[in-house]
Tab-separated table of C-alpha atoms in Angstrom:
chain	number	residue	atom	x	y	z
M	5	SER	CA	-24.703	-2.992	-14.169
M	6	SER	CA	-21.647	-5.640	-13.052
M	7	PRO	CA	-23.353	-9.242	-14.808
M	8	SER	CA	-21.252	-10.573	-12.320
M	9	HIS	CA	-21.428	-9.092	-8.548
M	10	GLY	CA	-25.118	-7.819	-9.803
M	11	ARG	CA	-25.120	-4.928	-8.863
M	12	VAL	CA	-26.760	-1.473	-10.016
M	13	VAL	CA	-25.345	2.195	-9.718
M	14	LEU	CA	-26.379	4.975	-10.718
M	15	CYS	CA	-23.971	7.618	-12.729
M	16	GLN	CA	-23.344	10.242	-14.258
M	17	VAL	CA	-20.555	9.697	-16.659
M	18	THR	CA	-17.448	11.067	-18.917
M	19	TRP	CA	-17.166	7.403	-19.490
M	20	LEU	CA	-18.516	3.648	-18.867
M	21	ARG	CA	-16.219	0.554	-18.424
M	22	TRP	CA	-15.097	-2.585	-17.976
M	23	LEU	CA	-11.818	-2.071	-15.713
M	24	PRO	CA	-8.904	-4.993	-15.018
M	25	ASN	CA	-10.404	-7.413	-12.588
M	26	GLY	CA	-13.901	-8.225	-13.769
M	27	ILE	CA	-14.728	-4.508	-12.154
M	28	MET	CA	-17.052	-1.544	-13.583
M	29	GLY	CA	-15.974	1.355	-13.182
M	30	CYS	CA	-16.913	4.612	-14.240
M	31	ARG	CA	-15.390	8.436	-13.744
M	32	THR	CA	-17.206	11.430	-12.440
M	33	THR	CA	-19.236	10.256	-10.692
M	34	LYS	CA	-22.279	12.720	-8.585
M	35	LEU	CA	-23.241	10.449	-5.678
M	36	LEU	CA	-24.950	11.564	-3.073
M	37	GLY	CA	-23.805	15.026	-3.513
M	38	VAL	CA	-20.131	13.500	-3.426
M	39	VAL	CA	-17.782	13.297	-6.664
M	40	ALA	CA	-15.897	9.659	-7.144
M	41	PRO	CA	-15.845	6.516	-8.929
M	42	MET	CA	-17.430	4.691	-8.621
M	43	ILE	CA	-16.467	1.077	-8.119
M	44	LEU	CA	-18.388	-2.037	-8.337
M	45	ALA	CA	-16.113	-5.050	-6.910
M	46	GLN	CA	-16.357	-8.663	-6.009
M	47	PRO	CA	-15.969	-9.127	-2.005
M	48	GLY	CA	-12.082	-9.900	-0.271
M	49	GLY	CA	-11.221	-10.164	3.293
M	50	ASN	CA	-8.450	-8.200	4.154
M	51	GLY	CA	-11.048	-5.674	5.607
M	52	GLY	CA	-11.960	-4.202	2.351
M	53	MET	CA	-13.423	-5.709	-1.339
M	54	GLY	CA	-11.442	-7.709	-3.387
M	55	GLY	CA	-8.369	-9.528	-4.494
M	56	GLY	CA	-5.096	-8.767	-5.400
M	57	GLY	CA	-3.812	-10.799	-8.737
M	58	GLY	CA	-1.160	-13.306	-8.141
M	59	ASN	CA	-0.871	-12.080	-3.892
M	60	PRO	CA	0.175	-14.101	-1.297
M	61	HIS	CA	-1.633	-13.356	1.379
M	62	PHE	CA	0.535	-16.155	3.203
M	63	GLU	CA	1.024	-16.072	6.808
M	64	CYS	CA	4.161	-14.624	8.838
M	65	PRO	CA	5.873	-16.611	10.706
M	66	ASP	CA	4.830	-15.810	14.667
M	67	ALA	CA	7.633	-15.794	16.508
M	68	GLY	CA	9.438	-13.852	13.738
M	69	GLY	CA	12.804	-15.529	11.473
M	70	PHE	CA	11.103	-15.229	8.599
M	71	ALA	CA	14.593	-14.390	5.867
M	72	GLY	CA	12.120	-14.109	2.486
M	73	ASP	CA	10.428	-16.135	-0.291
M	74	SER	CA	12.819	-17.964	-3.144
M	75	ASP	CA	10.215	-17.221	-5.590
M	76	TYR	CA	11.518	-13.316	-5.196
M	77	ILE	CA	15.134	-14.301	-3.699
M	78	GLY	CA	18.061	-13.334	-5.926
M	79	ALA	CA	16.300	-13.605	-8.623
M	80	GLY	CA	15.997	-9.245	-9.754
M	81	LEU	CA	13.569	-6.824	-10.634
M	82	LYS	CA	10.502	-8.833	-9.908
M	83	PRO	CA	6.683	-6.268	-8.928
M	84	ILE	CA	5.128	-7.005	-5.417
M	85	PRO	CA	2.160	-8.291	-4.377
M	86	VAL	CA	-0.015	-4.730	-4.305
M	87	ARG	CA	-2.255	-5.659	-2.659
M	88	GLY	CA	-1.249	-8.554	0.051
M	89	ASN	CA	2.743	-9.535	1.529
M	90	VAL	CA	5.061	-7.620	0.820
M	91	GLY	CA	8.051	-8.884	2.906
M	92	CYS	CA	7.101	-9.752	7.714
M	93	VAL	CA	8.218	-8.596	10.878
M	94	ASP	CA	11.202	-9.763	12.318
M	95	ALA	CA	12.168	-10.686	15.831
M	96	GLY	CA	13.004	-8.161	17.208
M	97	PRO	CA	10.444	-5.266	16.644
M	98	LEU	CA	7.832	-7.964	17.174
M	99	ALA	CA	8.660	-8.206	20.257
M	100	THR	CA	8.422	-4.490	20.770
M	101	ARG	CA	4.269	-5.674	19.996
M	102	PRO	CA	3.521	-8.870	18.226
M	103	THR	CA	0.241	-8.766	18.469
M	104	VAL	CA	-2.869	-6.385	18.729
M	105	GLU	CA	-6.120	-6.856	20.309
M	106	ASN	CA	-9.297	-7.638	18.342
M	107	ARG	CA	-12.549	-5.567	18.741
M	108	ARG	CA	-14.699	-8.019	19.381
M	109	GLY	CA	-12.164	-8.967	23.091
M	110	GLY	CA	-8.306	-11.081	22.205
M	111	THR	CA	-5.780	-11.038	20.193
M	112	ARG	CA	-4.600	-11.713	16.567
M	113	PRO	CA	-0.534	-10.979	15.732
M	114	ALA	CA	0.764	-8.256	14.123
M	115	THR	CA	3.538	-10.060	11.871
M	116	ASN	CA	2.575	-8.451	8.302
M	117	ILE	CA	3.644	-5.950	6.235
M	118	TYR	CA	1.427	-5.676	2.928
M	119	GLY	CA	2.340	-3.635	0.114
M	120	PRO	CA	0.563	0.272	-0.245
M	121	MET	CA	-2.411	-0.724	-2.440
M	122	GLU	CA	-6.226	-0.505	0.302
M	123	ALA	CA	-8.863	-3.273	-1.044
M	124	GLY	CA	-10.719	-1.491	-1.028
M	125	PHE	CA	-13.993	0.379	1.525
M	126	THR	CA	-18.553	-0.354	1.063
M	127	SER	CA	-20.977	0.399	3.784
M	128	GLU	CA	-20.085	-2.474	5.875
M	129	ASN	CA	-16.469	-1.445	6.482
M	130	HIS	CA	-17.966	2.491	6.967
M	131	GLU	CA	-21.390	2.762	6.949
M	132	CYS	CA	-21.217	6.240	7.034
M	133	LEU	CA	-20.223	5.459	3.532
M	134	GLY	CA	-23.743	4.446	2.345
M	135	ASN	CA	-24.037	3.350	-1.633
M	136	VAL	CA	-20.255	4.970	-2.156
M	137	VAL	CA	-17.726	2.694	-2.581
M	138	VAL	CA	-14.213	3.611	-2.190
M	139	PRO	CA	-12.225	1.680	-4.671
M	140	ALA	CA	-10.199	-1.205	-4.689
M	141	GLY	CA	-6.077	-0.880	-5.145
M	142	MET	CA	-5.107	3.063	-4.256
M	143	ASP	CA	-3.105	3.453	-1.469
M	144	THR	CA	-4.073	4.093	1.948
M	145	ARG	CA	-3.687	7.086	2.464
M	146	LEU	CA	-5.312	8.486	-0.432
M	147	ALA	CA	-7.923	6.353	0.144
M	148	GLU	CA	-8.555	8.111	3.557
M	149	ALA	CA	-8.565	10.823	1.600
M	150	MET	CA	-10.936	10.455	-0.415
M	151	LEU	CA	-13.079	8.272	2.694
M	152	HIS	CA	-12.910	12.202	4.382
M	153	ALA	CA	-14.557	14.009	1.697
M	154	ILE	CA	-18.253	12.428	2.409
M	155	ASP	CA	-20.484	13.160	4.820
M	156	GLY	CA	-20.766	11.446	7.855
M	157	CYS	CA	-16.677	10.368	6.700
M	158	GLU	CA	-14.551	13.721	8.253
M	159	ASP	CA	-13.442	11.749	11.099
M	160	ARG	CA	-12.481	8.283	10.494
M	161	GLU	CA	-9.847	6.733	9.675
M	162	ILE	CA	-8.900	3.976	8.019
M	163	LEU	CA	-4.661	2.629	9.905
M	164	ASP	CA	-4.206	2.420	13.025
M	165	PHE	CA	-1.559	4.601	15.562
M	166	CYS	CA	1.505	1.803	13.813
M	167	GLY	CA	-0.169	2.608	10.272
M	168	GLY	CA	-2.262	-1.076	10.334
M	169	HIS	CA	-5.567	-2.485	10.856
M	170	ALA	CA	-7.989	-5.131	9.863
M	171	THR	CA	-7.771	-9.396	9.592
M	172	PRO	CA	-5.204	-10.534	9.029
M	173	TYR	CA	-3.892	-8.066	10.747
M	174	HIS	CA	-0.983	-6.051	8.429
M	175	TYR	CA	0.109	-2.780	8.802
M	176	HIS	CA	0.831	-0.588	5.120
M	177	GLU	CA	2.703	2.234	6.430
M	178	LYS	CA	3.902	3.867	9.386
M	179	MET	CA	5.639	1.511	11.506
M	180	SER	CA	6.676	3.800	14.361
M	181	CYS	CA	6.017	1.650	17.137
M	182	LEU	CA	8.550	-1.192	15.700
M	183	TYR	CA	11.979	0.723	14.978
M	184	GLU	CA	14.175	3.357	16.873
M	185	ASP	CA	16.942	5.674	15.115
M	186	ASP	CA	20.290	4.256	15.934
M	187	ALA	CA	21.635	7.117	18.535
M	188	THR	CA	25.384	6.549	17.285
M	189	THR	CA	24.321	6.859	13.549
M	190	GLY	CA	20.508	7.884	13.622
M	191	HIS	CA	20.275	5.166	11.237
M	192	SER	CA	17.335	3.217	11.906
M	193	THR	CA	17.251	0.387	12.913
M	194	ARG	CA	15.735	-3.360	11.148
M	195	ILE	CA	11.876	-3.317	10.960
M	196	GLY	CA	11.377	-6.157	8.594
M	197	THR	CA	12.799	-8.912	5.880
M	198	ALA	CA	10.545	-8.928	2.689
M	199	LEU	CA	10.271	-11.391	0.048
M	200	ASP	CA	13.159	-11.383	-1.679
M	201	GLY	CA	14.926	-11.337	1.226
M	202	HIS	CA	16.043	-7.502	2.083
M	203	GLY	CA	15.764	-6.444	4.992
M	204	LEU	CA	12.936	-2.849	5.673
M	205	TYR	CA	14.096	-0.425	8.002
M	206	GLY	CA	12.605	3.582	9.323
M	207	LYS	CA	13.076	6.310	7.466
M	208	HIS	CA	16.104	7.980	8.404
M	209	VAL	CA	19.948	7.495	6.429
M	210	ASP	CA	23.285	7.548	8.548
M	211	GLY	CA	22.616	10.995	9.977
M	212	GLY	CA	19.562	11.098	10.910
M	213	VAL	CA	18.024	12.269	7.958
M	214	GLU	CA	14.882	10.871	5.187
M	215	PRO	CA	17.013	10.068	1.950
M	216	ASP	CA	17.372	11.004	-1.157
M	217	ASP	CA	19.168	7.803	-3.260
M	218	LEU	CA	15.588	5.903	-3.309
M	219	ASP	CA	15.021	4.091	-5.952
M	220	ALA	CA	11.878	3.689	-7.384
M	221	CYS	CA	11.535	0.877	-5.756
M	222	GLY	CA	11.930	2.244	-2.464
M	223	GLY	CA	15.277	0.767	-2.138
M	224	ARG	CA	18.766	2.262	-2.009
M	225	VAL	CA	23.146	0.770	-1.585
M	226	GLY	CA	24.005	1.744	1.794
M	227	VAL	CA	25.644	0.720	5.370
M	228	THR	CA	22.995	-0.469	8.236
M	229	PRO	CA	22.778	-1.436	12.308
M	230	ASP	CA	23.152	-5.149	10.609
M	231	SER	CA	25.188	-4.838	7.531
M	232	GLY	CA	28.876	-5.115	9.618
M	233	GLY	CA	30.264	-1.555	8.178
M	234	GLU	CA	29.770	-3.606	4.648
M	235	PRO	CA	26.771	-1.082	2.053
M	236	VAL	CA	23.842	-3.941	0.426
M	237	TYR	CA	20.775	-3.049	-1.563
M	238	TYR	CA	17.678	-2.567	1.583
M	239	TYR	CA	14.183	-0.657	1.443
M	240	THR	CA	12.957	2.034	4.113
M	241	LEU	CA	10.093	3.669	5.310
M	242	THR	CA	9.013	6.273	3.751
M	243	ASP	CA	6.014	8.918	4.635
M	244	ALA	CA	4.787	9.117	0.803
M	245	PRO	CA	3.722	6.331	-0.671
M	246	PRO	CA	4.145	3.085	-1.623
M	247	PHE	CA	4.966	3.991	1.984
M	248	THR	CA	7.254	0.643	1.387
M	249	MET	CA	8.249	-0.196	-1.430
M	250	GLY	CA	7.062	-0.492	-5.875
M	251	CYS	CA	8.413	-3.646	-6.601
M	252	PHE	CA	11.786	-5.646	-5.268
M	253	GLY	CA	15.464	-4.264	-6.638
M	254	ASP	CA	18.439	-4.937	-5.859
M	255	ALA	CA	22.182	-3.669	-5.561
M	256	SER	CA	22.940	-5.102	-9.162
M	257	THR	CA	19.779	-3.246	-10.805
M	258	TYR	CA	19.565	0.130	-8.902
M	259	PRO	CA	19.116	2.621	-8.900
M	260	VAL	CA	15.606	1.432	-10.445
M	261	THR	CA	13.714	3.849	-12.622
M	262	VAL	CA	9.967	4.921	-12.250
M	263	ASP	CA	9.595	3.416	-15.982
M	264	GLN	CA	11.475	0.812	-14.971
M	265	CYS	CA	8.701	0.364	-11.787
M	266	ARG	CA	5.721	1.019	-14.274
M	267	SER	CA	6.992	-1.848	-16.633
M	268	LEU	CA	6.193	-5.185	-14.328
M	269	TYR	CA	3.146	-4.118	-14.257
M	270	ASP	CA	-0.466	-4.313	-16.302
M	271	ALA	CA	-2.797	-1.526	-14.405
M	272	CYS	CA	-0.267	0.434	-15.659
M	273	GLN	CA	-1.177	1.474	-18.628
M	274	ASP	CA	-4.345	1.198	-18.239
M	275	GLU	CA	-6.792	4.700	-17.829
M	276	PRO	CA	-6.621	6.248	-14.823
M	277	VAL	CA	-10.017	7.218	-12.644
M	278	VAL	CA	-10.526	10.897	-11.821
M	279	ILE	CA	-10.112	10.498	-7.618
M	280	GLU	CA	-12.319	13.497	-5.554
M	281	THR	CA	-10.809	13.413	-1.641
M	282	VAL	CA	-10.149	16.231	1.219
M	283	HIS	CA	-8.011	17.873	-0.510
M	284	GLY	CA	-9.231	18.458	-4.092
M	285	SER	CA	-9.295	15.728	-7.193
M	286	GLY	CA	-7.038	14.030	-9.432
M	287	PRO	CA	-6.360	12.133	-11.736
M	288	PHE	CA	-4.260	8.221	-9.649
M	289	THR	CA	-3.743	4.443	-11.383
M	290	LEU	CA	-5.305	1.613	-9.816
M	291	GLU	CA	-3.269	-1.171	-8.898
M	292	CYS	CA	0.112	0.884	-10.135
M	293	PRO	CA	2.197	0.808	-7.903
M	294	CYS	CA	5.012	3.543	-9.002
M	295	TRP	CA	5.096	7.153	-7.744
M	296	ASP	CA	7.394	9.353	-9.793
M	297	SER	CA	8.825	12.285	-8.224
M	298	ARG	CA	6.391	14.569	-8.282
M	299	GLY	CA	3.953	12.102	-5.596
M	300	SER	CA	1.873	11.079	-8.769
M	301	ASN	CA	1.105	6.942	-10.655
M	302	VAL	CA	-0.168	8.359	-13.801
M	303	GLU	CA	2.251	8.647	-17.189
M	304	GLY	CA	2.514	12.725	-17.873
M	305	HIS	CA	0.593	13.640	-14.790
């Protein structure tokens, strides 16, 4: 039972404890034949449950032109808002897709770029969930894989074809409709600007290949199609989380290590939970946006 949220859940547990942000968690929950962590979280916006602590959730300019936030520009190594805006779409890409359609008619701006973590889902978002909760603080790919392990939810998708969803509409990953590869160099074009003022580009660097030198923030130092031949620090999209960035860095901090990234977030020190997905089960640290080279955000796994 959660006294702050007035909900009760019956679980078969190996442990039961309070998690960050006033939510209760139990590991190895058996519910409706689905083994998964069960988390009670306070309702929130952005298409799911809860809110991100210290999260600005600002609205990006409808016409582009965002140049960064004064709290982040030139600040060196800093944590991202894990469930809110990490940047905004630039004017050029925005012209190709300025808005998206609402389900009930009308449109909404397609300007926001969010971090990797999802705010969670209940049956209010996907009726097939029943009493199962997809917890807040999981990356979007993992959240969808957990959803697919639940009877009746096998074909549900949480993001649209370009990697965005919800109201206010925001991108988490892919963003394939917003960039192309430069015809001469093969380097992907710029998509948006991060809070720290650095650019976010598509997933290819010179030669049309994916980079092998990204640091734990998701950044690298190199020449981009619009840097005038000068090397700069910038971020590229990745197919695996954190998709955009796991922290904010710059040329002076590059390359940021996984340990450095995790030291920025109290949540990265928390006990991991076991997540059951359509691909199997494994540990995951909620709200920790720092993955190692093996694709794990859990220390020692």
